[in-house]
Coordinates of C-alpha atoms in Angstrom, one line a residue:
M150 CA 0.0 -0.1 0.0
E151 CA 1.3 3.5 -0.8
L152 CA 2.3 5.9 2.0
L153 CA -0.2 8.6 0.6
S154 CA -3.0 6.1 -0.1
A155 CA -6.6 7.1 0.7
E156 CA -6.8 4.8 3.7
N157 CA -3.7 6.1 5.2
V158 CA -4.8 9.6 4.9
V159 CA -8.1 8.9 6.5
A160 CA -6.5 7.0 9.3
V161 CA -3.9 9.7 10.0
A162 CA -6.8 12.4 9.9
T163 CA -9.0 10.5 12.3
A164 CA -6.1 10.0 14.8
L165 CA -5.2 13.7 14.6
A166 CA -8.8 14.7 15.1
G167 CA -9.0 12.4 18.3
I168 CA -5.9 14.0 19.6
A169 CA -7.0 17.5 18.8
A170 CA -10.4 16.9 20.6
S171 CA -8.5 15.7 23.8
A172 CA -6.1 18.6 23.7
V173 CA -9.2 21.1 23.2
M174 CA -11.1 19.6 26.1
V175 CA -8.0 19.8 28.4
W176 CA -7.5 23.5 27.5
Y177 CA -11.2 24.0 28.2
E178 CA -11.1 22.4 31.5
R179 CA -8.0 24.3 32.5
R180 CA -8.6 27.7 30.8
V181 CA -12.2 28.4 30.5
P182 CA -13.9 29.4 33.7
R183 CA -16.5 27.0 34.8
R184 CA -19.9 28.5 35.3
K185 CA -22.0 28.6 38.6
R186 CA -25.6 27.4 38.1
I187 CA -28.7 27.0 40.3
G188 CA -31.3 24.8 38.7
Y189 CA -34.8 24.3 39.9
R190 CA -37.8 21.9 39.0
V191 CA -41.3 21.2 40.3
Q192 CA -41.4 17.7 41.6
M193 CA -45.0 17.8 42.6
D194 CA -48.0 20.1 41.9
N195 CA -51.1 18.1 43.3
P196 CA -54.5 19.1 44.4
I197 CA -55.6 18.5 47.9
G198 CA -58.7 16.5 48.4
D199 CA -60.9 14.5 45.9
D200 CA -62.1 15.6 42.4
V201 CA -65.9 14.9 41.9
A202 CA -67.6 15.7 38.6
S203 CA -70.5 18.0 39.1
G204 CA -72.4 19.0 35.9
R205 CA -70.0 20.6 33.4
A206 CA -67.3 21.7 36.1
N207 CA -65.0 19.9 38.3
V208 CA -65.4 20.7 42.0
R209 CA -62.7 19.8 44.6
M210 CA -64.2 18.7 47.8
G211 CA -62.2 18.3 51.0
I212 CA -61.4 20.0 54.3
F213 CA -59.6 22.8 52.8
D214 CA -62.6 24.0 50.9
E215 CA -64.4 24.7 54.2
A216 CA -61.5 26.9 55.5
P217 CA -61.5 30.5 54.8
G218 CA -59.6 31.3 51.6
M219 CA -58.6 27.8 50.8
H220 CA -60.8 27.1 47.6
Q221 CA -58.7 25.0 45.2
A222 CA -56.0 24.1 47.5
T223 CA -52.8 22.8 46.0
L224 CA -49.5 21.4 47.1
V225 CA -46.4 22.2 45.3
L226 CA -42.8 20.7 46.0
L227 CA -40.0 22.8 44.5
R228 CA -36.5 21.3 44.5
I229 CA -33.6 24.0 44.2
E230 CA -30.0 22.7 43.7
N231 CA -26.6 23.7 42.6
D232 CA -26.1 21.9 39.4
G233 CA -23.2 23.6 38.1
S234 CA -19.4 22.9 38.5
Q235 CA -18.5 25.4 41.4
G236 CA -19.8 26.1 44.9
I237 CA -22.2 29.0 45.4
G238 CA -21.6 31.4 48.3
H239 CA -23.6 34.0 50.0
D240 CA -22.0 36.9 48.0
D241 CA -22.6 35.1 44.6
Y242 CA -26.3 36.1 44.5
T243 CA -26.8 39.4 42.6
S244 CA -30.1 40.4 44.0
R245 CA -30.3 44.0 45.5
E246 CA -32.7 42.6 48.1
L247 CA -31.9 40.9 51.3
H248 CA -33.1 37.5 50.0
G249 CA -31.4 35.8 46.8
L250 CA -34.1 34.3 44.8
T251 CA -37.9 34.7 44.4
A252 CA -40.3 32.0 43.5
V253 CA -43.5 33.1 41.7
F254 CA -46.7 31.0 41.7
T255 CA -48.9 32.5 38.8
N256 CA -52.4 32.8 39.6
R257 CA -52.2 31.2 43.2
S258 CA -51.8 32.5 46.8
I259 CA -49.4 31.1 49.3
R260 CA -50.9 29.8 52.4
G261 CA -48.0 28.1 54.1
V262 CA -44.3 27.1 53.4
S263 CA -42.1 24.2 54.7
V264 CA -38.4 23.6 53.9
T265 CA -36.7 20.1 53.8
Q266 CA -33.1 19.2 52.9
P267 CA -31.4 15.8 52.5
P268 CA -29.4 14.2 55.3
G269 CA -25.9 15.8 55.8
T270 CA -27.1 19.4 54.9
D271 CA -28.6 20.5 58.3
H272 CA -26.5 23.6 58.2
L273 CA -28.7 25.0 55.4
M274 CA -31.8 25.2 57.7
S275 CA -30.1 28.1 59.6
H276 CA -30.5 30.3 56.6
F277 CA -34.4 30.1 56.4
T278 CA -35.1 32.9 58.8
P279 CA -37.0 36.0 58.5
H280 CA -33.7 38.0 59.3
A281 CA -32.3 36.4 56.1
G282 CA -35.2 37.5 54.0
F283 CA -37.1 34.2 54.0
G284 CA -41.0 34.6 53.8
Y285 CA -43.9 35.6 51.9
D286 CA -46.7 38.4 52.0
P287 CA -50.1 37.1 53.2
G288 CA -52.2 36.4 50.1
G289 CA -49.3 37.0 47.7
N290 CA -47.9 34.7 45.1
T291 CA -44.2 35.3 45.7
L292 CA -42.0 33.4 48.0
R293 CA -38.7 35.0 49.2
I294 CA -35.8 32.5 49.4
P295 CA -32.6 33.6 51.2
R296 CA -29.0 33.5 50.0
V297 CA -28.3 29.9 50.8
P298 CA -24.7 28.8 50.2
L299 CA -24.8 25.4 48.2
N300 CA -21.8 23.3 47.6
R301 CA -21.7 21.4 44.3
G302 CA -24.5 19.0 44.0
E303 CA -26.2 20.3 47.2
H304 CA -30.0 21.0 47.1
F305 CA -33.1 21.8 49.3
K306 CA -36.7 21.5 48.8
V307 CA -39.6 23.9 49.6
L308 CA -43.2 22.5 50.1
V309 CA -45.8 25.2 49.5
L310 CA -49.4 25.3 50.3
L311 CA -51.4 27.3 47.8
S312 CA -54.9 28.3 47.1
G313 CA -57.0 30.1 44.5
G314 CA -55.7 28.4 41.3
D315 CA -55.4 25.0 39.7
V316 CA -52.6 22.7 39.2
G317 CA -50.3 23.3 36.2
C318 CA -50.1 27.1 36.6
D319 CA -46.8 28.6 35.9
I320 CA -44.0 28.5 38.5
R321 CA -40.7 30.4 38.0
L322 CA -37.6 31.0 40.1
I323 CA -36.4 34.4 39.5
G324 CA -32.8 35.6 40.5
G325 CA -29.2 36.0 39.5
I326 CA -25.8 34.3 40.2
R327 CA -22.5 36.1 39.5
D328 CA -20.7 34.3 36.7
G329 CA -23.6 31.9 36.3
E330 CA -27.4 31.6 35.8
V331 CA -30.7 30.4 37.4
H332 CA -32.4 28.0 35.2
P333 CA -35.2 25.4 34.9
N334 CA -33.6 21.9 35.8
R335 CA -34.3 19.1 33.3
S336 CA -33.1 16.2 35.2
A337 CA -35.3 13.2 34.9
T338 CA -35.6 12.0 38.5
P339 CA -35.9 14.0 41.7
D340 CA -32.7 13.0 43.4
D341 CA -30.3 12.1 40.6
K342 CA -26.7 12.1 41.6
P343 CA -24.3 14.4 39.7
P344 CA -22.8 12.7 36.7
L345 CA -19.8 10.5 37.1
F346 CA -18.0 12.5 34.3
S347 CA -18.0 16.1 33.4
R348 CA -19.3 17.3 30.1
A349 CA -15.8 17.8 28.9
A350 CA -14.8 14.2 29.8
R351 CA -18.0 12.9 28.1
L352 CA -17.0 14.8 25.0
I353 CA -13.5 13.5 25.0
T354 CA -14.7 10.0 25.4
I355 CA -17.2 10.3 22.6
M356 CA -14.6 11.8 20.3
L357 CA -12.0 9.0 21.1
T358 CA -14.7 6.4 20.9
V359 CA -15.5 7.6 17.3
S360 CA -11.9 7.8 16.2
V361 CA -11.1 4.3 17.5
L362 CA -14.2 2.7 15.7
T363 CA -13.3 4.5 12.6
L364 CA -9.9 3.1 12.5
S365 CA -11.2 -0.2 13.5
T366 CA -13.6 -0.3 10.7
M367 CA -10.9 0.6 8.2
V368 CA -8.8 -2.2 9.5
V369 CA -11.5 -4.8 9.1
V370 CA -12.8 -3.7 5.6
R371 CA -9.4 -2.8 4.1
D372 CA -8.4 -5.3 1.6
D373 CA -4.8 -6.0 2.2
S374 CA -4.6 -8.8 -0.4
P375 CA -1.9 -8.1 -2.9
P376 CA -3.1 -7.2 -6.4
P377 CA -2.7 -10.1 -9.0
L378 CA 0.7 -10.6 -10.7
G379 CA 1.2 -8.7 -13.7
C380 CA -1.2 -5.8 -13.0
E381 CA -0.6 -2.9 -15.4
Q382 CA -1.8 0.7 -15.5
G383 CA -2.9 2.8 -18.5
T384 CA -6.1 2.8 -20.8
L385 CA -7.4 0.0 -23.0
T386 CA -10.2 -0.1 -25.5
I387 CA -12.2 -3.3 -26.1
T388 CA -14.1 -3.5 -29.4
G389 CA -15.8 -6.1 -31.6
S390 CA -18.5 -8.7 -30.6
T391 CA -21.7 -7.5 -29.1
A392 CA -22.6 -11.2 -28.0
F393 CA -19.5 -11.4 -25.8
A394 CA -19.6 -7.8 -24.7
P395 CA -21.4 -8.5 -21.3
V396 CA -18.7 -10.9 -20.4
V397 CA -15.9 -8.5 -21.2
R398 CA -17.7 -5.7 -19.4
D399 CA -17.8 -7.7 -16.2
L400 CA -14.2 -8.8 -16.6
A401 CA -13.0 -5.4 -17.1
K402 CA -14.7 -4.2 -13.9
E403 CA -13.1 -6.9 -11.9
Y404 CA -9.6 -6.1 -13.5
E405 CA -9.9 -2.4 -12.7
K406 CA -11.1 -3.3 -9.1
D407 CA -8.0 -5.4 -8.6
C408 CA -5.5 -3.4 -10.5
E409 CA -5.7 0.3 -9.6
G410 CA -4.6 2.8 -12.2
S411 CA -6.3 0.9 -15.1
T412 CA -9.2 2.0 -17.3
I413 CA -10.8 -0.3 -19.7
S414 CA -13.6 0.8 -22.0
V415 CA -15.8 -1.7 -24.0
E416 CA -17.2 -0.2 -27.2
A417 CA -18.8 -3.3 -29.0
R418 CA -19.8 -2.3 -32.6
G419 CA -20.0 -5.9 -34.0
S420 CA -17.2 -8.6 -34.6
S421 CA -16.2 -7.7 -38.1
A422 CA -16.2 -3.9 -37.5
G423 CA -14.1 -4.3 -34.4
V424 CA -11.5 -6.4 -36.3
G425 CA -11.5 -3.8 -39.1
E426 CA -11.0 -1.0 -36.6
L427 CA -8.2 -2.8 -35.0
A428 CA -6.5 -3.5 -38.5
A429 CA -6.9 0.3 -39.4
L430 CA -4.3 1.0 -36.7
E431 CA -1.6 -0.6 -38.9
G432 CA 0.2 2.8 -39.5
E433 CA -0.1 4.1 -35.9
S434 CA 2.5 4.0 -33.1
G435 CA 3.2 0.7 -31.1
S436 CA 1.6 2.1 -28.1
E437 CA -1.7 2.8 -29.9
R438 CA -1.8 -0.5 -31.6
A439 CA -1.2 -2.2 -28.2
A440 CA -4.1 -0.1 -26.5
M441 CA -6.9 -2.2 -28.4
I442 CA -8.3 -5.5 -28.4
A443 CA -11.0 -6.8 -30.8
F444 CA -13.2 -9.7 -29.9
H445 CA -14.8 -11.7 -32.7
D446 CA -17.3 -14.5 -32.8
G447 CA -15.6 -17.3 -34.6
P448 CA -12.4 -16.8 -36.7
S449 CA -12.4 -13.4 -38.5
K450 CA -12.3 -13.4 -42.4
R451 CA -11.1 -9.8 -42.3
A452 CA -8.0 -10.2 -40.2
D453 CA -4.8 -10.0 -42.1
G454 CA -1.2 -11.3 -41.3
S455 CA -0.6 -8.4 -38.9
L456 CA -3.2 -9.5 -36.3
T457 CA -2.8 -12.4 -33.8
R458 CA -5.8 -14.2 -32.6
L459 CA -6.1 -16.0 -29.2
P460 CA -9.0 -18.4 -28.4
M461 CA -10.6 -17.2 -25.1
A462 CA -14.0 -19.1 -24.7
L463 CA -16.5 -21.3 -26.4
S464 CA -19.7 -19.6 -26.9
V465 CA -23.1 -21.3 -27.4
F466 CA -25.7 -19.7 -29.4
A467 CA -29.5 -20.2 -29.8
L468 CA -32.3 -19.6 -32.4
V469 CA -35.0 -17.8 -30.9
V470 CA -38.8 -17.1 -31.9
N471 CA -41.5 -14.8 -30.4
D472 CA -43.2 -16.8 -27.8
A473 CA -46.6 -16.4 -29.4
L474 CA -45.3 -19.1 -31.9
K475 CA -45.3 -22.5 -30.6
L476 CA -43.0 -25.0 -32.3
P477 CA -43.5 -28.5 -31.0
G478 CA -40.2 -30.2 -31.1
G479 CA -38.3 -27.3 -32.5
L480 CA -36.8 -27.1 -35.9
T481 CA -34.4 -29.2 -37.8
L482 CA -31.3 -27.9 -39.6
A483 CA -33.2 -28.6 -42.9
D484 CA -36.1 -26.6 -41.8
V485 CA -33.9 -23.5 -40.8
R486 CA -32.1 -23.7 -44.1
R487 CA -35.5 -23.7 -46.1
I488 CA -36.6 -20.6 -43.9
Y489 CA -33.5 -18.6 -44.5
S490 CA -33.3 -19.4 -48.2
G491 CA -36.8 -18.0 -48.7
D492 CA -38.4 -21.3 -49.7
I493 CA -41.0 -21.1 -46.8
T494 CA -42.7 -17.7 -46.5
H495 CA -45.5 -18.6 -43.9
W496 CA -45.2 -20.9 -40.8
D497 CA -48.0 -22.9 -41.7
Q498 CA -46.1 -24.1 -44.9
L499 CA -43.7 -25.6 -42.6
D500 CA -46.5 -27.4 -40.5
P501 CA -50.2 -27.0 -41.2
R502 CA -50.8 -27.0 -37.5
L503 CA -48.9 -23.5 -37.2
P504 CA -50.7 -20.3 -37.8
H505 CA -50.7 -18.6 -41.1
W506 CA -48.3 -15.9 -40.1
R507 CA -45.6 -14.3 -42.2
I508 CA -42.1 -15.3 -41.4
V509 CA -40.1 -12.3 -40.1
L510 CA -36.3 -12.8 -40.2
V511 CA -34.6 -10.6 -37.7
S512 CA -31.0 -10.9 -38.7
R513 CA -27.7 -9.2 -37.7
D514 CA -25.8 -7.0 -40.2
A515 CA -22.8 -8.3 -42.2
D516 CA -20.2 -7.1 -39.6
S517 CA -21.8 -9.6 -37.1
G518 CA -19.6 -12.7 -35.8
T519 CA -22.8 -14.3 -34.5
R520 CA -24.3 -14.2 -38.1
Q521 CA -21.0 -15.5 -39.4
V522 CA -21.2 -18.5 -37.0
F523 CA -24.8 -19.1 -37.7
Q524 CA -24.1 -19.2 -41.5
D525 CA -21.1 -21.4 -41.1
Q526 CA -22.6 -24.1 -38.8
V527 CA -26.5 -23.9 -39.2
L528 CA -26.7 -22.9 -42.8
D529 CA -23.9 -25.1 -43.8
G530 CA -21.7 -22.2 -45.0
T531 CA -24.3 -20.4 -47.2
W532 CA -25.5 -16.8 -46.7
E533 CA -28.9 -16.0 -45.7
G534 CA -30.6 -16.1 -49.0
V535 CA -33.5 -13.7 -48.4
P536 CA -32.4 -10.0 -49.1
S537 CA -33.2 -7.3 -46.6
T538 CA -36.7 -5.8 -47.2
S539 CA -37.0 -3.6 -44.1
L540 CA -35.0 -1.4 -41.8
D541 CA -36.7 -2.3 -38.7
C542 CA -38.9 -5.4 -39.8
D543 CA -42.2 -3.2 -39.5
I544 CA -44.8 -5.8 -40.9
R545 CA -47.3 -3.0 -41.0
T546 CA -45.5 -1.2 -43.8
D547 CA -43.5 -4.2 -45.4
R548 CA -45.8 -6.6 -47.2
S549 CA -43.0 -9.0 -48.2
A550 CA -43.0 -12.4 -47.5
P551 CA -40.9 -13.4 -45.6
V552 CA -39.9 -10.0 -44.1
R553 CA -36.2 -9.7 -43.4
C554 CA -34.2 -6.8 -41.5
E555 CA -30.6 -6.5 -40.3
L556 CA -29.9 -4.8 -36.9
D557 CA -26.7 -3.8 -35.3
S558 CA -26.5 -5.8 -32.0
T559 CA -27.7 -8.9 -30.5
E560 CA -29.7 -6.9 -27.9
D561 CA -31.7 -5.2 -30.8
V562 CA -32.4 -8.6 -32.4
L563 CA -33.8 -10.0 -29.1
E564 CA -35.9 -7.0 -28.5
K565 CA -37.3 -7.0 -32.1
V566 CA -38.2 -10.8 -31.9
A567 CA -40.0 -10.2 -28.7
E568 CA -42.1 -7.6 -30.2
I569 CA -43.3 -9.3 -33.4
R570 CA -45.4 -12.5 -33.7
G571 CA -43.9 -14.9 -36.2
A572 CA -40.4 -13.4 -35.7
I573 CA -37.2 -15.6 -35.6
G574 CA -33.7 -14.6 -35.0
Y575 CA -30.3 -15.7 -33.4
S576 CA -28.6 -14.8 -30.2
E577 CA -25.7 -15.7 -27.7
L578 CA -27.2 -18.1 -25.3
N579 CA -27.0 -15.9 -22.0
L580 CA -28.6 -12.9 -23.5
A581 CA -31.3 -15.0 -25.0
T582 CA -32.0 -16.6 -21.5
A583 CA -32.4 -13.1 -19.9
Q584 CA -34.8 -11.8 -22.8
R585 CA -38.5 -11.9 -21.9
N586 CA -41.2 -12.9 -24.4
I587 CA -39.1 -15.1 -26.7
T588 CA -38.6 -19.0 -26.7
R589 CA -35.4 -20.7 -27.5
V590 CA -35.7 -23.3 -30.4
P591 CA -34.2 -26.7 -30.1
L592 CA -32.2 -27.7 -33.3
D593 CA -32.5 -31.2 -34.4
G594 CA -33.9 -32.2 -30.8
A595 CA -31.1 -30.6 -28.8
T596 CA -31.6 -27.7 -26.6
A597 CA -28.9 -24.9 -26.5
S598 CA -26.8 -25.3 -23.3
V599 CA -23.2 -25.4 -22.2
A600 CA -23.7 -29.0 -20.9
A601 CA -25.0 -30.0 -24.5
V602 CA -21.8 -28.7 -26.0
E603 CA -19.4 -30.0 -23.2
K604 CA -21.1 -33.5 -23.5
A605 CA -20.7 -33.7 -27.3
T606 CA -24.4 -33.9 -28.0
P607 CA -25.4 -33.0 -31.7
Y608 CA -26.3 -29.4 -30.8
P609 CA -24.6 -27.6 -33.7
Y610 CA -24.7 -23.8 -33.0
F611 CA -21.7 -22.8 -31.1
G612 CA -18.1 -21.1 -31.8
V613 CA -15.0 -19.9 -30.4
E614 CA -14.5 -16.4 -29.2
Y615 CA -11.2 -15.1 -30.3
A616 CA -9.4 -11.9 -29.0
Y617 CA -7.4 -10.2 -31.8
T618 CA -4.4 -8.0 -31.1
H619 CA -1.9 -6.2 -33.3
G620 CA 0.8 -8.9 -33.2
D621 CA 1.7 -10.4 -29.7
P622 CA 0.9 -7.8 -26.9
P623 CA 4.3 -6.2 -25.7
G624 CA 5.5 -7.1 -22.3
G625 CA 4.3 -4.8 -19.6
S626 CA 1.1 -3.8 -21.6
L627 CA -2.2 -3.6 -20.2
A628 CA -3.6 -5.5 -23.2
G629 CA -1.3 -8.5 -22.5
S630 CA -2.0 -8.3 -18.8
F631 CA -5.8 -8.2 -19.3
L632 CA -5.7 -11.2 -21.6
D633 CA -3.6 -13.2 -19.0
Y634 CA -6.1 -12.1 -16.3
I635 CA -9.0 -13.6 -18.4
R636 CA -7.1 -16.8 -18.8
N637 CA -6.0 -17.0 -15.2
S638 CA -8.8 -15.4 -13.1
G639 CA -11.8 -15.2 -15.4
E640 CA -13.0 -18.9 -15.5
S641 CA -16.0 -18.5 -12.9
L642 CA -17.2 -15.2 -14.5
I643 CA -17.0 -16.7 -18.0
R644 CA -18.9 -19.7 -16.9
A645 CA -21.6 -17.3 -15.2
H646 CA -22.4 -16.1 -18.6
D647 CA -22.9 -19.5 -20.2
H648 CA -19.7 -19.8 -22.0
V649 CA -16.9 -22.4 -21.7
P650 CA -13.4 -21.0 -20.8
C651 CA -10.7 -22.1 -23.1
S652 CA -8.2 -22.0 -20.3
T653 CA -9.6 -25.2 -18.7
P654 CA -8.5 -28.7 -19.9
E655 CA -12.0 -29.6 -21.3
G656 CA -12.4 -26.0 -22.8
E657 CA -9.1 -26.1 -24.5
R658 CA -10.0 -29.4 -26.2
L659 CA -13.4 -28.0 -27.2
C660 CA -11.8 -24.6 -28.4
R661 CA -9.2 -26.6 -30.4
E662 CA -11.6 -28.7 -32.0
S663 CA -13.9 -26.0 -33.0
A664 CA -11.2 -23.6 -34.4

């Protein structure tokens, strides 16, 4: 792995972020003054007595309703605490009055007050005296709370008897703290202990945890396996066969993944066109000639002595028809030759049980290697005898019998056959298997499959896929490396596309016999 690879850069950046976070938090703890805070919350706000439904209103019935001025009596428990990071002294309260804080009970009147504090804080009670400002005005709604010194985490509670208002009315604690604040406390439970770690410590822990998890994930998912031997960088263009193009595209993606710095583009234009494009580089530099490979279905008749061919795989092809056409038992080779010679124009001429549909021949153009293999092996070396009558096999405008058109790619042939009833065409097996609305046609009783070819059954339509280069690829070239990659590492992917690799012992025999 290179020193400045993406993984190393991310790892170093993550580690530095964790260190920086720790340093900032330590500086914050040491340099930034910690704030003083008094927090408060209402722990209880309950009615006194029973609620009984009476007509459209709720009437609280109890002993306090009979006492003067105690209509709608309620009890409020108010907790006041030091939830900051520093202790609060007598002089830290900023009120100009004798007392330090004021509790306001909106829309209610105070009838009585009691102060409680947890064990160990008895010293707080000495501050709750009238001389210290503690108290309330009769009938008023404000309670004066003294300047009570509170160590960090200490608290006291004030139980207030109120009247004249319902529960839920607003309750506020008013006052000021030097270098701090008085604020509503949001703790979830009444007697929570102070957190074990400070806010800064928690932030440091989170940052370090994220850093460690990031680095751990990189270690786990990083692929440290060495690239395949012979990886080369640069650019390479693959042209030629449209039938074999899906295999080449997948192989190119795998090579680029394993060999960083390589770019392989697949530009399938037909077998013969691809070989012709490669041959046209004769006068170009050696580096340009070495930067292109052309794949051809079967041996190319356009290749001259400057081109070298290398068998890569055995491809199985299939005849296909529109699935509306039912052909019990398939076709014989003699049937196919009569159809493509033009002797049969309608399907019922072949078998009276078939519909009276015009035969529509969907063919590849003259540059197609798939067509060349079809003519050599299925038509016994003769050309398709019916001339082209249409550009797109549109039976609505073409009244010929049979109709015949030529298309540029195997995918186009399959799509057109799937559209037109009575249509017949040919395709590489894997692409034909994936296409909807077509049926593969058995030939002489044998169905197209890799197993049929490997077991030497009489299925006739298959051919070798050749890779053509300008002479032997030079050492250290991407073209040579990619071809070696296909032979050494591409077996499983080639088989996944229903081809037989020529690099296996059985595949080598079949490719040699079919050459």
